[in-house]
Short mmCIF file of C-alpha atoms and ligand atoms in Angstrom, two decimals:
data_model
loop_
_atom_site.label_atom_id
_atom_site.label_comp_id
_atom_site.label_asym_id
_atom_site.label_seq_id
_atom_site.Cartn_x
_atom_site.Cartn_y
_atom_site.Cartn_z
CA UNK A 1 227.77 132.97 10.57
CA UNK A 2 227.68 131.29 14.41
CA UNK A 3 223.91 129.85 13.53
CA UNK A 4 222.24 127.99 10.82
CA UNK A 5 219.32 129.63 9.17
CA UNK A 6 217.90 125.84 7.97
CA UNK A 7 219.13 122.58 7.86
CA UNK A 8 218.23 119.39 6.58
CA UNK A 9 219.38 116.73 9.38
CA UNK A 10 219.76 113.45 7.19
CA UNK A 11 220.37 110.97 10.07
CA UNK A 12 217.04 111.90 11.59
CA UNK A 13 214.61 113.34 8.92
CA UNK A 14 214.14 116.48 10.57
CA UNK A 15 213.92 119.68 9.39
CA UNK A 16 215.78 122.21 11.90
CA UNK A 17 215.03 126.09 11.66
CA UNK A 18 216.25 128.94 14.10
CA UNK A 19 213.10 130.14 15.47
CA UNK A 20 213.16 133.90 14.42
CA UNK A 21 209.94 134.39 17.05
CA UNK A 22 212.72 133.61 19.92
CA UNK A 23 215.53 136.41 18.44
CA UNK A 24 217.14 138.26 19.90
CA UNK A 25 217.00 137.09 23.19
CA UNK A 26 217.28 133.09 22.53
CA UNK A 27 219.13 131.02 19.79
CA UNK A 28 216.34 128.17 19.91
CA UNK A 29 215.89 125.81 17.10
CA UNK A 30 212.68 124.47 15.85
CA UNK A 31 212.80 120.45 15.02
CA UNK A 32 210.08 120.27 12.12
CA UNK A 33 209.10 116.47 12.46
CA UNK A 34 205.81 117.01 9.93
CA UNK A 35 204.85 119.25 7.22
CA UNK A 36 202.08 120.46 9.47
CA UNK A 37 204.92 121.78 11.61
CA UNK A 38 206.30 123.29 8.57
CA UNK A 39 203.45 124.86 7.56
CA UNK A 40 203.00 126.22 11.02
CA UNK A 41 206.68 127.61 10.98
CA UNK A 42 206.27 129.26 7.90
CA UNK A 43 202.85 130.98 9.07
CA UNK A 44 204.14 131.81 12.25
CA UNK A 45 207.26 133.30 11.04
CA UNK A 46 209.64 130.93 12.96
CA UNK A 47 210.84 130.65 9.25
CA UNK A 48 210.46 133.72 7.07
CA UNK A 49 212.05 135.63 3.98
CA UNK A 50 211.37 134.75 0.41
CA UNK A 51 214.14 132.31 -0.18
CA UNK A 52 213.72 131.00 3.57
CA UNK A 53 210.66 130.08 3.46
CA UNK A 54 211.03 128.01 -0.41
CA UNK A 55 213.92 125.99 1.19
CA UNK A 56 211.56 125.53 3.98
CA UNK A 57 208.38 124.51 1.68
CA UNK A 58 210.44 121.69 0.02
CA UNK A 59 211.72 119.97 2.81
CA UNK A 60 208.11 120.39 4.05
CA UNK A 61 206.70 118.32 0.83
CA UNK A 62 209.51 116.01 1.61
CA UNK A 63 208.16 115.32 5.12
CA UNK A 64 204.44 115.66 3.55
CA UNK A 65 205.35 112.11 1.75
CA UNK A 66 207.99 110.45 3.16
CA UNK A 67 205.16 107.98 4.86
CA UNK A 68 202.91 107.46 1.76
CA UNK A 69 202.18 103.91 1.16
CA UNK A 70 201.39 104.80 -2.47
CA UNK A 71 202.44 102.14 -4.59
CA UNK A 72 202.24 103.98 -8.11
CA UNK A 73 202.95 107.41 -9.44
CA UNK A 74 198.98 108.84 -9.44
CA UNK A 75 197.94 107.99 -6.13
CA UNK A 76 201.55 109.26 -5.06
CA UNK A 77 201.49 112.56 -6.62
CA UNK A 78 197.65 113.18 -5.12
CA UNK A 79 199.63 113.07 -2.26
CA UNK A 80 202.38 115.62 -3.69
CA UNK A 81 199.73 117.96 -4.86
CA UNK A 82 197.99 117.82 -1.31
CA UNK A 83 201.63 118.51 0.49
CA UNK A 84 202.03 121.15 -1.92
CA UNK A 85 198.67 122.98 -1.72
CA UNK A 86 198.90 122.86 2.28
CA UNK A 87 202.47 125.09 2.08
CA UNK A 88 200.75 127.20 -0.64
CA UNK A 89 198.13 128.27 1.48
CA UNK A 90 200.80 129.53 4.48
CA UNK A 91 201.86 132.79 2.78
CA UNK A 92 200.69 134.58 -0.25
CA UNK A 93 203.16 137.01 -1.32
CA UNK A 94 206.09 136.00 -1.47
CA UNK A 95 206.94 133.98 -4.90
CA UNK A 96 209.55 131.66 -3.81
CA UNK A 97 207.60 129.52 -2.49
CA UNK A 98 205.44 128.73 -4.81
CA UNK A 99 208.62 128.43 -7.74
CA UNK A 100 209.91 126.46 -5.19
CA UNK A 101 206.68 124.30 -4.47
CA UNK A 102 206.48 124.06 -8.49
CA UNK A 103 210.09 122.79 -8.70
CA UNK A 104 208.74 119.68 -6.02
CA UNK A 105 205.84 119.01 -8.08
CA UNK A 106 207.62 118.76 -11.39
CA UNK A 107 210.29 116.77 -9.91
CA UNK A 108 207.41 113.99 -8.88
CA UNK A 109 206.09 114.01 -12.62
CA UNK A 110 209.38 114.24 -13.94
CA UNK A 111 209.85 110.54 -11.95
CA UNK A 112 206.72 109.09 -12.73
CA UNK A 113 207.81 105.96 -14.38
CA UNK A 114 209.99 105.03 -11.18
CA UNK A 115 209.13 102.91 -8.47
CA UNK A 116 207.52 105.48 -5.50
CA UNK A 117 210.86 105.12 -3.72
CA UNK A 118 212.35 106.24 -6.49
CA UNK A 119 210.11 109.30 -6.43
CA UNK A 120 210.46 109.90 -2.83
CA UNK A 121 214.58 109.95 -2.93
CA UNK A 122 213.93 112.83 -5.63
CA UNK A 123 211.95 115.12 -3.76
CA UNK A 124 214.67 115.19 -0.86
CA UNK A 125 217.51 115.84 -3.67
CA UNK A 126 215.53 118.72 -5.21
CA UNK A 127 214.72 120.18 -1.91
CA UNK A 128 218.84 119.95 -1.17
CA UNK A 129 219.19 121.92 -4.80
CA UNK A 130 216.71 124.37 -4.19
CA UNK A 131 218.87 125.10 -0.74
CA UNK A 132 222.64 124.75 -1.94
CA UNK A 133 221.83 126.98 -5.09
CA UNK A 134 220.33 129.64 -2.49
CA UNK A 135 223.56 129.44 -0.91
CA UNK A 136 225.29 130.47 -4.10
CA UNK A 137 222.95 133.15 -5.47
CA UNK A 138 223.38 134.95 -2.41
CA UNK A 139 227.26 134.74 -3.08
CA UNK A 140 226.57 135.97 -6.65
CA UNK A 141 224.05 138.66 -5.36
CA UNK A 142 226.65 139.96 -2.95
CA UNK A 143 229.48 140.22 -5.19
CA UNK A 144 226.93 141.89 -7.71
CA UNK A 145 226.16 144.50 -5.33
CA UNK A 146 229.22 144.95 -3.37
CA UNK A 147 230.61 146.48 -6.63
CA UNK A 148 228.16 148.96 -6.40
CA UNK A 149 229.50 150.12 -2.90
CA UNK A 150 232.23 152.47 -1.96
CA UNK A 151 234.02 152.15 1.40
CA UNK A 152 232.71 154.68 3.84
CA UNK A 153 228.92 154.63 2.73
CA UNK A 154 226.33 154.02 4.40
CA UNK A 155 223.15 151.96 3.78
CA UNK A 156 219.73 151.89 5.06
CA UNK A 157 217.90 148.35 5.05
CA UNK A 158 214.50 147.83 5.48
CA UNK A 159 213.10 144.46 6.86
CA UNK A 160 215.47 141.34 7.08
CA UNK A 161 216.81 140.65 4.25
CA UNK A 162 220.25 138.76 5.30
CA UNK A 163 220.81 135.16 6.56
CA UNK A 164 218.63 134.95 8.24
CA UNK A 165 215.88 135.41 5.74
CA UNK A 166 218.38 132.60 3.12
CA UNK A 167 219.89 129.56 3.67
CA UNK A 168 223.07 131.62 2.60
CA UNK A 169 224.24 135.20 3.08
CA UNK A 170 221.28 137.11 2.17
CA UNK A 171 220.08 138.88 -0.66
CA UNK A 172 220.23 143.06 0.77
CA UNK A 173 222.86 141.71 2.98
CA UNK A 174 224.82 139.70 0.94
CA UNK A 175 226.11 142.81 -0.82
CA UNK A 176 226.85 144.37 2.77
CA UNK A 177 228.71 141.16 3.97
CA UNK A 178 230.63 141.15 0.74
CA UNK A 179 231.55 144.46 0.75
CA UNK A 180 233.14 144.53 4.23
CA UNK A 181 235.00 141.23 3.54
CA UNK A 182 236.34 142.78 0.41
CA UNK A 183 237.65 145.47 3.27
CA UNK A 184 235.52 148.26 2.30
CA UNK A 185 234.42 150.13 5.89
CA UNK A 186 230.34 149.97 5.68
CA UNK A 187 227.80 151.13 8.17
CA UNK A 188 224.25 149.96 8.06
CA UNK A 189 221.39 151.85 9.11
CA UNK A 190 218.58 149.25 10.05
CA UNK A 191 214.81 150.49 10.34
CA UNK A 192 213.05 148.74 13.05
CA UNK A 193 210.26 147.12 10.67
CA UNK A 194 207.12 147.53 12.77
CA UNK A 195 205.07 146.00 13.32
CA UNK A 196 206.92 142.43 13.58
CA UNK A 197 210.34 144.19 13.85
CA UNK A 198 212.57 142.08 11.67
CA UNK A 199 215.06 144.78 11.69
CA UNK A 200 215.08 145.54 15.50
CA UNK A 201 215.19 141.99 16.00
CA UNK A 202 216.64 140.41 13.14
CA UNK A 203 218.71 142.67 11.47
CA UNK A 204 220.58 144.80 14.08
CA UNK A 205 221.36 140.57 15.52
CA UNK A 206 223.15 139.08 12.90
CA UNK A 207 225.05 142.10 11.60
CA UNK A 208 226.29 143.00 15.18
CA UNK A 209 227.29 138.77 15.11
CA UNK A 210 229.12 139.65 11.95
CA UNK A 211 231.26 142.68 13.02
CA UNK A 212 229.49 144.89 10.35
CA UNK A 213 228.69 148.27 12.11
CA UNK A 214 225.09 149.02 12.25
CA UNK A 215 222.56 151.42 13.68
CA UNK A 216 218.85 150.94 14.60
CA UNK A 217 216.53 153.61 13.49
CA UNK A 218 213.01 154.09 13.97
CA UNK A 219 211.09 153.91 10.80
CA UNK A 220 209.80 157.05 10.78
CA UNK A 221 213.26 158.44 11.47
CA UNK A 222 214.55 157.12 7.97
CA UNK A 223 213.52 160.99 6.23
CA UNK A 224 215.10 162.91 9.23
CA UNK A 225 218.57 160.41 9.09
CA UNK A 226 218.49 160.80 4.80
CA UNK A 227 217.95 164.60 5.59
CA UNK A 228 221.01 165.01 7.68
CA UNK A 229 223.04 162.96 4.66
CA UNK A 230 223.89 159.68 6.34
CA UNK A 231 222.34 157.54 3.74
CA UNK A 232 224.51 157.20 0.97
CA UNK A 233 222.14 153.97 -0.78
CA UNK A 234 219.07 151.68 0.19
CA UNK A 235 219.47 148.15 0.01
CA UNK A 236 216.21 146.42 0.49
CA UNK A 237 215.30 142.53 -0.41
CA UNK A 238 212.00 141.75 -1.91
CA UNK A 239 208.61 139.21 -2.14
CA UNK A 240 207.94 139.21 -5.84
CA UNK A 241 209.33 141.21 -8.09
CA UNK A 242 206.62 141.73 -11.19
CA UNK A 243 208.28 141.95 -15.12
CA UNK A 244 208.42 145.85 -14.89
CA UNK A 245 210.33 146.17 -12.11
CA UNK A 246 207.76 146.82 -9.02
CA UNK A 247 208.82 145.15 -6.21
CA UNK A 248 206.57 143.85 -3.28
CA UNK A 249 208.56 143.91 0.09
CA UNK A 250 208.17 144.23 3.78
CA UNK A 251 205.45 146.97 4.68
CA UNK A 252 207.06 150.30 4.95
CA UNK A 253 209.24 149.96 1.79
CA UNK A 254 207.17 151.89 -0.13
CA UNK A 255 207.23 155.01 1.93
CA UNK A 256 211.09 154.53 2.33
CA UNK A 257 211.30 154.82 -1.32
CA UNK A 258 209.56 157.83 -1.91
CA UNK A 259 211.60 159.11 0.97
CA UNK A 260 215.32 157.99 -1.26
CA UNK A 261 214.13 159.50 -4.09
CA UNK A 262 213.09 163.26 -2.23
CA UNK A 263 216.60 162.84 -1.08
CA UNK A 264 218.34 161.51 -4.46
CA UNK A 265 219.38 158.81 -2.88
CA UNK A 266 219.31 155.33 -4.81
CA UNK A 267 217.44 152.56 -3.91
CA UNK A 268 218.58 149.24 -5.04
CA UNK A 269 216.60 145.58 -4.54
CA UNK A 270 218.54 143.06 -4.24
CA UNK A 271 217.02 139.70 -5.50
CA UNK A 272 217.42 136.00 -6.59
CA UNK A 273 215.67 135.04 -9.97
CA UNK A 274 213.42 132.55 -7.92
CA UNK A 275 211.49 136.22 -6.45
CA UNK A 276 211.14 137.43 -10.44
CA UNK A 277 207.69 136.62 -11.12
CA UNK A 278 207.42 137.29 -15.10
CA UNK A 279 204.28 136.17 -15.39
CA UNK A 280 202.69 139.36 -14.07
CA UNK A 281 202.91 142.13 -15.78
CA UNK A 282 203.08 144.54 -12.84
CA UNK A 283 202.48 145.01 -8.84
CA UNK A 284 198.80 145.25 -8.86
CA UNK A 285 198.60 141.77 -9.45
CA UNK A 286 200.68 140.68 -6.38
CA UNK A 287 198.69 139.45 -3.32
CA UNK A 288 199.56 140.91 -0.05
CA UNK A 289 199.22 139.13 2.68
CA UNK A 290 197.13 140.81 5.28
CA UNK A 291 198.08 139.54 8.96
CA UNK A 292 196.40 139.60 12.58
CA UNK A 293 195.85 142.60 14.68
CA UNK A 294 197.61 141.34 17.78
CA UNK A 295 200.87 142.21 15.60
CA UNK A 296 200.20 145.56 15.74
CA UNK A 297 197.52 146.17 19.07
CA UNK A 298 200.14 143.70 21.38
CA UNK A 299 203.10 144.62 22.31
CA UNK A 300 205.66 142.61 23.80
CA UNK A 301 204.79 144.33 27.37
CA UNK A 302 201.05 143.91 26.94
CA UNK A 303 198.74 146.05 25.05
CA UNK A 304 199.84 148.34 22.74
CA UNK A 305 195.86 150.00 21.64
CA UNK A 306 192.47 149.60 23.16
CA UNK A 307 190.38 146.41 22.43
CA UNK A 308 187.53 147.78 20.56
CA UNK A 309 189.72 149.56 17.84
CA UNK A 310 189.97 148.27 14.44
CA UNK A 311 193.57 147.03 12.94
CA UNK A 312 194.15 147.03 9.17
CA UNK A 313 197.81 144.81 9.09
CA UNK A 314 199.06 144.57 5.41
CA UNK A 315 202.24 142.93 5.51
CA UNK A 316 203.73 143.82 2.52
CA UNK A 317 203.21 146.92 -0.46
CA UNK A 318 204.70 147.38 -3.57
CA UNK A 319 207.14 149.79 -4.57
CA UNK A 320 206.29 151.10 -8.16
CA UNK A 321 209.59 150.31 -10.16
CA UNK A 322 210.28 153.97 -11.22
CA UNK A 323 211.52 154.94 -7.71
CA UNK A 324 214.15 151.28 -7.93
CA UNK A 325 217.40 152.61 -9.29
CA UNK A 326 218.34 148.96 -10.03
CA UNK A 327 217.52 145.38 -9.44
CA UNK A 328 221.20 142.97 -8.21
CA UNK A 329 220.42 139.49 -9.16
CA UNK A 330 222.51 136.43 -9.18
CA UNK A 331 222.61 136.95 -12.99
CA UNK A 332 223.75 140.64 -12.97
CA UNK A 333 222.29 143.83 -12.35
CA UNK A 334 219.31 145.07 -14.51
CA UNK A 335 218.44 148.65 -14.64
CA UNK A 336 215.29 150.56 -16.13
CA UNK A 337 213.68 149.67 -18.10
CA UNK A 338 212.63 146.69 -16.41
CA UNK A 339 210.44 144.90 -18.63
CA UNK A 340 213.75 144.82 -21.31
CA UNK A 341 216.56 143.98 -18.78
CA UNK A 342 214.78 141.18 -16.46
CA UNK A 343 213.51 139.78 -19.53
CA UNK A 344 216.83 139.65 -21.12
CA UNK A 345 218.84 138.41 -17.40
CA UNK A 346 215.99 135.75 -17.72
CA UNK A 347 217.20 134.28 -21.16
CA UNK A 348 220.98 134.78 -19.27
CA UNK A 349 222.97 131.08 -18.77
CA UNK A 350 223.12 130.65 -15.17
CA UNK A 351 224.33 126.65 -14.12
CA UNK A 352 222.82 126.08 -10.43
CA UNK A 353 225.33 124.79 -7.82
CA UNK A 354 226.56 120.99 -8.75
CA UNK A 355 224.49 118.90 -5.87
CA UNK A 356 225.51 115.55 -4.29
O1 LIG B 1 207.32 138.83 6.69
P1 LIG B 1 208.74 138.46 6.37
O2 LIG B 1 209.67 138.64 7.53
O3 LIG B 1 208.83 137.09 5.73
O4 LIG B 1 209.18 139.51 5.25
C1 LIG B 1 210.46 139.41 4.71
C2 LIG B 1 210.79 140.48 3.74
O5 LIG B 1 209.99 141.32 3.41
C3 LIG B 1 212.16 140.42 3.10
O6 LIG B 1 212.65 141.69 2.84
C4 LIG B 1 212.07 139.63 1.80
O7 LIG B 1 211.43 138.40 1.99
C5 LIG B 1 213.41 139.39 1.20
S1 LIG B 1 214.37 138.22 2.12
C6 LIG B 1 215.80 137.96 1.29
#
């Protein structure tokens, strides 16, 4: 990839994002000096995607601390839990961040008897883990999936589910990336993703930077282009994935897989552990983030609806698991039913990525 999702510059301090709000047209980064910058990133979708935005969240608690004069572990982690409840209140859905936030906290108790320091050196090493093992559960995630594929299919993606969305290769995309550097020909059919268009924007960008061949759609062209039999699977990422297999992703996921299965055509979600949320027992209890009008009412050239009308902007639904022919995970692929196979991928040995 010619661009860097996130980075973690250790001379300065400073965490550096690509601001997605400037794509396609500019390649600007964002220099996050604060955690109230992070927090603002992550809100204003300069940062965004599950795993994205967990990296992001730890480097932010990082930054939340780094000037704490705290001179013993309990007034230093009131501190922690403030950083930490500051990033939880950005974005609701999805779960990375808060396993990722968790991971920050614990790492902070887990160093309590060291001098604050100590403590603080900690939090920037577990923020570099929770990044480099993104890096290599995309790679696992791709070569999961990429199994799956045959050259000469074609996928349709919903959303942005690739690098830029991971501090690696994607989860959705991962499995495309992998797949054409294994040499298998694969076209990618990208749904726009109103109202923010991550796959306009996002998508269609970094594939066409890639090489991989890949055509923007419409959403509500996705039954018409399944119809005429270009889809040959769906590849979509997700925001929380519940214990039986319902998966909360970018709005309009739902209704593209209800359209896959009036077409038999399978829908996979690919994942990283860190978006399995086993402590709900289904979708209903996800939260979905509900965001501002102007996303849908304004359009880039002005206007988009009259002023008086009421907007209703969910963000995200969930798609019930029966319509998700399987889950790829870093761990393997689990199939129906859910509850069994997640559970048992949980209970799987997986070593995260040796860090320096
Ligand atoms: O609102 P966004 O752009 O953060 O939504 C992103 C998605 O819905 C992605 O599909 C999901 O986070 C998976 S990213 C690997």
């Amino acid at each position: 990839m010619n661009f860097t999702t996130i980075r973690w510059d250790r001379d300065e301090g400073v965490l550096v994002l690509l601001d997605q709000t400037r794509l396609p047209g500019e390649v600007v980064y964002a220099h996050c000096r604060d955690i109230e910058s992070v927090a603002e990133a992550i809100k204003g979708l300069k940062v965004r995607g599950a795993p994205a935005i967990g990296v992001a969240a730890a480097y932010g608690v990082v930054l939340g601390v780094r000037k704490s004069g705290a001179d013993e572990y309990l007034s230093f982690s009131r501190e922690v839990d403030e950083a930490v409840d500051l990033l939880a209140a950005t974005r609701p859905t999805a779960v990375n961040l808060f396993w990722a936030l968790e991971r920050m906290r614990r790492t902070a108790l887990e160093q309590r008897e060291a001098p604050v320091e100590d403590i603080k050196r900690a939090l920037l090493r577990e923020a570099e883990a929770i990044q480099s093992e993104d890096e290599r559960t995309c790679r696992l995630i791709g070569e999961h999936g990429a199994a799956m594929l045959r050259s000469g299919q074609s996928v349709l993606t919903h959303c942005n589910a690739g690098a830029l969305a991971t501090s690696g290769v994607g989860t959705a995309l991962a499995v495309v990336y992998q797949a054409h550097n294994e040499g298998k020909r694969v076209h990618v059919y990208a749904d726009e993703t109103r109202p923010v268009l991550q796959g306009a924007r996002l998508t269609a960008w970094e594939l066409a930077q890639a090489g991989v061949g890949v055509t923007l759609i419409c959403d509500s062209m996705a039954a018409q282009v399944m119809k005429e039999g270009r889809i040959d699977c769906v590849i979509v990422g997700a925001d929380r994935v519940a214990a039986n297999g319902d998966v909360a992703n970018k709005i309009g996921t739902y209704g593209v897989a209800v359209l896959a299965d009036a077409h038999d055509v399978p829908l996979y979600v690919a994942a990283p552990f860190s978006s399995i949320d086993l402590s709900i027992e289904s979708g209903s209890e996800i939260p979905i983030e509900v965001r501002n009008a102007a996303e849908i009412s304004q359009g880039p050239g002005g206007r988009n609806a009259p002023e008086e009308v009421e907007v209703y902007n969910p963000a995200f639904d969930v798609t019930p698991a029966r319509y998700v022919s399987a889950i790829i995970t870093e761990r393997g692929v689990a199939r129906r039913p859910y509850a069994e196979s997640l559970a048992a991928l949980s209970h799987h040995a997986w070593q995260p990525a040796a860090t320096g």
